[in-house]
Amino acid sequence: MDKRQKPRSKIPTWPSISRATASSTAERDEKAHHGKFATAINCMDGRVQLPVINWLRENLSVDYVDMITEPGPDKILAEGTAISVNKHGSDTILVAAHDDCAGNPVARAQHEMHVRQSVIRIRSWNLPVKRIFGAWIGEDWKVEIIEASQN
Ligand SMILES: [Zn+2]
């Protein structure tokens, strides 16, 4: 008899079960939008993905990095071509150029000029971001900030 009564005694807990389900859904919803995002406009070259992601995570405590990849993005931006930036609540945009780039095979000085022009271009889009970084990734695959703009 006792064993049969136990399941019955659980009936009053029904509302709390549905409350728990509701709150865990809300929690999941919150998690989906939680975390700090940055957007990186980077070369499609596989060698430069992790250096950029790691730099943003280590230096800006970013949780997630939205990657926009193009071959030689500094050249594309410097030439005035628009790149679609789908903002994901990120307050930082970083544009990077790198050594040995097949998409923009120019010397470092030219890359640096393209990166600076890219930062100016991105700034002109008036995106609601706090800062725009221009970076150079050398043959050691280390990210070097060469331009920083506060919006
Ligand atoms: Zn490249």
Short mmCIF file of C-alpha atoms and ligand atoms in Angstrom, two decimals:
data_model
loop_
_atom_site.label_atom_id
_atom_site.label_comp_id
_atom_site.label_asym_id
_atom_site.label_seq_id
_atom_site.Cartn_x
_atom_site.Cartn_y
_atom_site.Cartn_z
CA MET A 1 0.00 0.00 0.00
CA ASP A 2 2.79 2.36 0.93
CA LYS A 3 4.47 1.81 -2.40
CA ARG A 4 1.27 2.60 -4.29
CA GLN A 5 0.77 5.77 -2.34
CA LYS A 6 4.18 7.11 -3.17
CA PRO A 7 3.47 7.80 -6.84
CA ARG A 8 0.19 9.46 -5.83
CA SER A 9 2.04 11.72 -3.42
CA LYS A 10 4.07 12.93 -6.38
CA ILE A 11 1.05 14.39 -8.12
CA PRO A 12 1.28 17.73 -6.29
CA THR A 13 4.80 18.15 -7.62
CA TRP A 14 3.50 18.49 -11.19
CA PRO A 15 3.43 22.28 -11.18
CA SER A 16 7.00 22.41 -9.97
CA ILE A 17 8.05 20.03 -12.76
CA SER A 18 6.54 22.29 -15.39
CA ARG A 19 8.12 25.30 -13.71
CA ALA A 20 11.49 23.55 -13.82
CA THR A 21 11.03 22.80 -17.51
CA ALA A 22 10.10 26.39 -18.22
CA SER A 23 13.09 27.78 -16.38
CA SER A 24 15.51 25.37 -18.05
CA THR A 25 14.17 26.49 -21.44
CA ALA A 26 14.74 30.08 -20.41
CA GLU A 27 18.19 29.14 -19.23
CA ARG A 28 18.99 27.50 -22.55
CA ASP A 29 17.69 30.59 -24.33
CA GLU A 30 19.90 32.79 -22.21
CA LYS A 31 22.90 30.60 -22.84
CA ALA A 32 22.42 30.87 -26.60
CA HIS A 33 22.82 34.64 -26.35
CA HIS A 34 25.29 34.63 -23.53
CA GLY A 35 28.98 35.22 -23.91
CA LYS A 36 31.18 37.83 -25.45
CA PHE A 37 31.44 37.87 -29.21
CA ALA A 38 33.98 39.40 -31.53
CA THR A 39 33.98 39.41 -35.30
CA ALA A 40 37.12 38.65 -37.26
CA ILE A 41 37.52 39.51 -40.92
CA ASN A 42 40.30 37.17 -41.78
CA CYS A 43 41.93 35.44 -44.71
CA MET A 44 40.48 32.07 -45.71
CA ASP A 45 44.00 30.66 -45.24
CA GLY A 46 43.80 27.89 -42.67
CA ARG A 47 47.04 28.95 -41.01
CA VAL A 48 45.59 32.18 -39.64
CA GLN A 49 42.31 31.00 -38.10
CA LEU A 50 43.55 29.78 -34.71
CA PRO A 51 46.04 32.62 -34.15
CA VAL A 52 43.23 35.17 -34.53
CA ILE A 53 40.72 33.24 -32.42
CA ASN A 54 43.30 32.64 -29.71
CA TRP A 55 44.45 36.27 -29.68
CA LEU A 56 40.90 37.53 -29.23
CA ARG A 57 40.17 35.00 -26.50
CA GLU A 58 43.37 35.64 -24.61
CA ASN A 59 43.57 39.41 -24.93
CA LEU A 60 39.93 40.49 -24.93
CA SER A 61 38.33 37.63 -22.98
CA VAL A 62 36.12 36.90 -25.95
CA ASP A 63 34.09 33.70 -25.72
CA TYR A 64 33.19 33.31 -29.38
CA VAL A 65 34.61 34.62 -32.62
CA ASP A 66 32.47 35.02 -35.71
CA MET A 67 34.79 34.47 -38.66
CA ILE A 68 34.31 36.17 -41.97
CA THR A 69 36.86 34.76 -44.36
CA GLU A 70 37.92 36.03 -47.76
CA PRO A 71 41.15 35.57 -49.71
CA GLY A 72 43.24 38.62 -48.80
CA PRO A 73 40.49 40.55 -46.97
CA ASP A 74 42.73 43.58 -46.38
CA LYS A 75 43.00 44.07 -50.14
CA ILE A 76 39.26 43.58 -50.66
CA LEU A 77 38.42 46.17 -47.99
CA ALA A 78 41.14 48.58 -49.03
CA GLU A 79 39.73 48.51 -52.56
CA GLY A 80 36.35 49.46 -51.19
CA THR A 81 34.46 46.23 -51.64
CA ALA A 82 31.84 45.73 -48.96
CA ILE A 83 32.06 42.62 -46.81
CA SER A 84 28.88 41.61 -45.10
CA VAL A 85 29.36 41.70 -41.36
CA ASN A 86 26.59 39.88 -39.58
CA LYS A 87 26.89 41.32 -36.11
CA HIS A 88 26.21 38.80 -33.41
CA GLY A 89 26.18 41.22 -30.55
CA SER A 90 29.93 41.60 -30.86
CA ASP A 91 31.54 44.84 -29.79
CA THR A 92 34.86 44.19 -31.49
CA ILE A 93 35.86 43.75 -35.11
CA LEU A 94 39.34 42.66 -36.04
CA VAL A 95 40.63 42.67 -39.60
CA ALA A 96 43.81 40.74 -40.26
CA ALA A 97 46.37 40.46 -43.02
CA HIS A 98 49.13 37.91 -43.03
CA ASP A 99 52.51 36.95 -44.36
CA ASP A 100 52.68 34.72 -47.47
CA CYS A 101 49.09 35.57 -48.45
CA ALA A 102 48.05 34.07 -51.78
CA GLY A 103 44.97 36.30 -51.89
CA ASN A 104 47.03 39.48 -51.55
CA PRO A 105 50.65 38.68 -52.41
CA VAL A 106 52.27 41.99 -51.49
CA ALA A 107 55.01 43.08 -49.10
CA ARG A 108 54.34 43.69 -45.43
CA ALA A 109 54.37 47.48 -45.81
CA GLN A 110 51.63 47.26 -48.44
CA HIS A 111 49.60 44.92 -46.19
CA GLU A 112 49.91 47.37 -43.34
CA MET A 113 48.60 50.13 -45.57
CA HIS A 114 45.70 47.91 -46.66
CA VAL A 115 44.92 47.05 -43.05
CA ARG A 116 44.82 50.73 -42.06
CA GLN A 117 42.55 51.48 -45.01
CA SER A 118 40.38 48.51 -44.02
CA VAL A 119 39.96 49.85 -40.49
CA ILE A 120 38.91 53.24 -41.88
CA ARG A 121 36.48 51.48 -44.23
CA ILE A 122 34.92 49.37 -41.46
CA ARG A 123 34.65 52.45 -39.29
CA SER A 124 32.74 54.24 -42.05
CA TRP A 125 30.04 51.55 -41.85
CA ASN A 126 29.05 52.99 -38.46
CA LEU A 127 28.43 49.61 -36.89
CA PRO A 128 27.55 49.70 -33.20
CA VAL A 129 30.91 48.30 -32.12
CA LYS A 130 33.29 49.62 -29.50
CA ARG A 131 36.58 48.99 -31.24
CA ILE A 132 38.08 47.99 -34.53
CA PHE A 133 41.50 46.37 -34.68
CA GLY A 134 43.80 45.98 -37.62
CA ALA A 135 46.28 43.14 -37.27
CA TRP A 136 49.31 41.72 -38.98
CA ILE A 137 50.16 38.04 -38.73
CA GLY A 138 53.82 37.48 -39.49
CA GLU A 139 55.70 34.36 -40.47
CA ASP A 140 55.73 33.31 -36.80
CA TRP A 141 51.89 33.28 -36.98
CA LYS A 142 51.66 35.69 -34.08
CA VAL A 143 49.00 38.39 -34.12
CA GLU A 144 50.38 41.90 -33.99
CA ILE A 145 48.00 44.83 -33.63
CA ILE A 146 49.01 47.59 -35.98
CA GLU A 147 45.89 49.72 -35.82
CA ALA A 148 43.29 50.24 -33.09
CA SER A 149 40.30 52.45 -33.47
CA GLN A 150 37.79 53.30 -30.76
CA ASN A 151 34.40 53.84 -32.28
ZN ZN B 1 45.85 35.01 -47.13
#
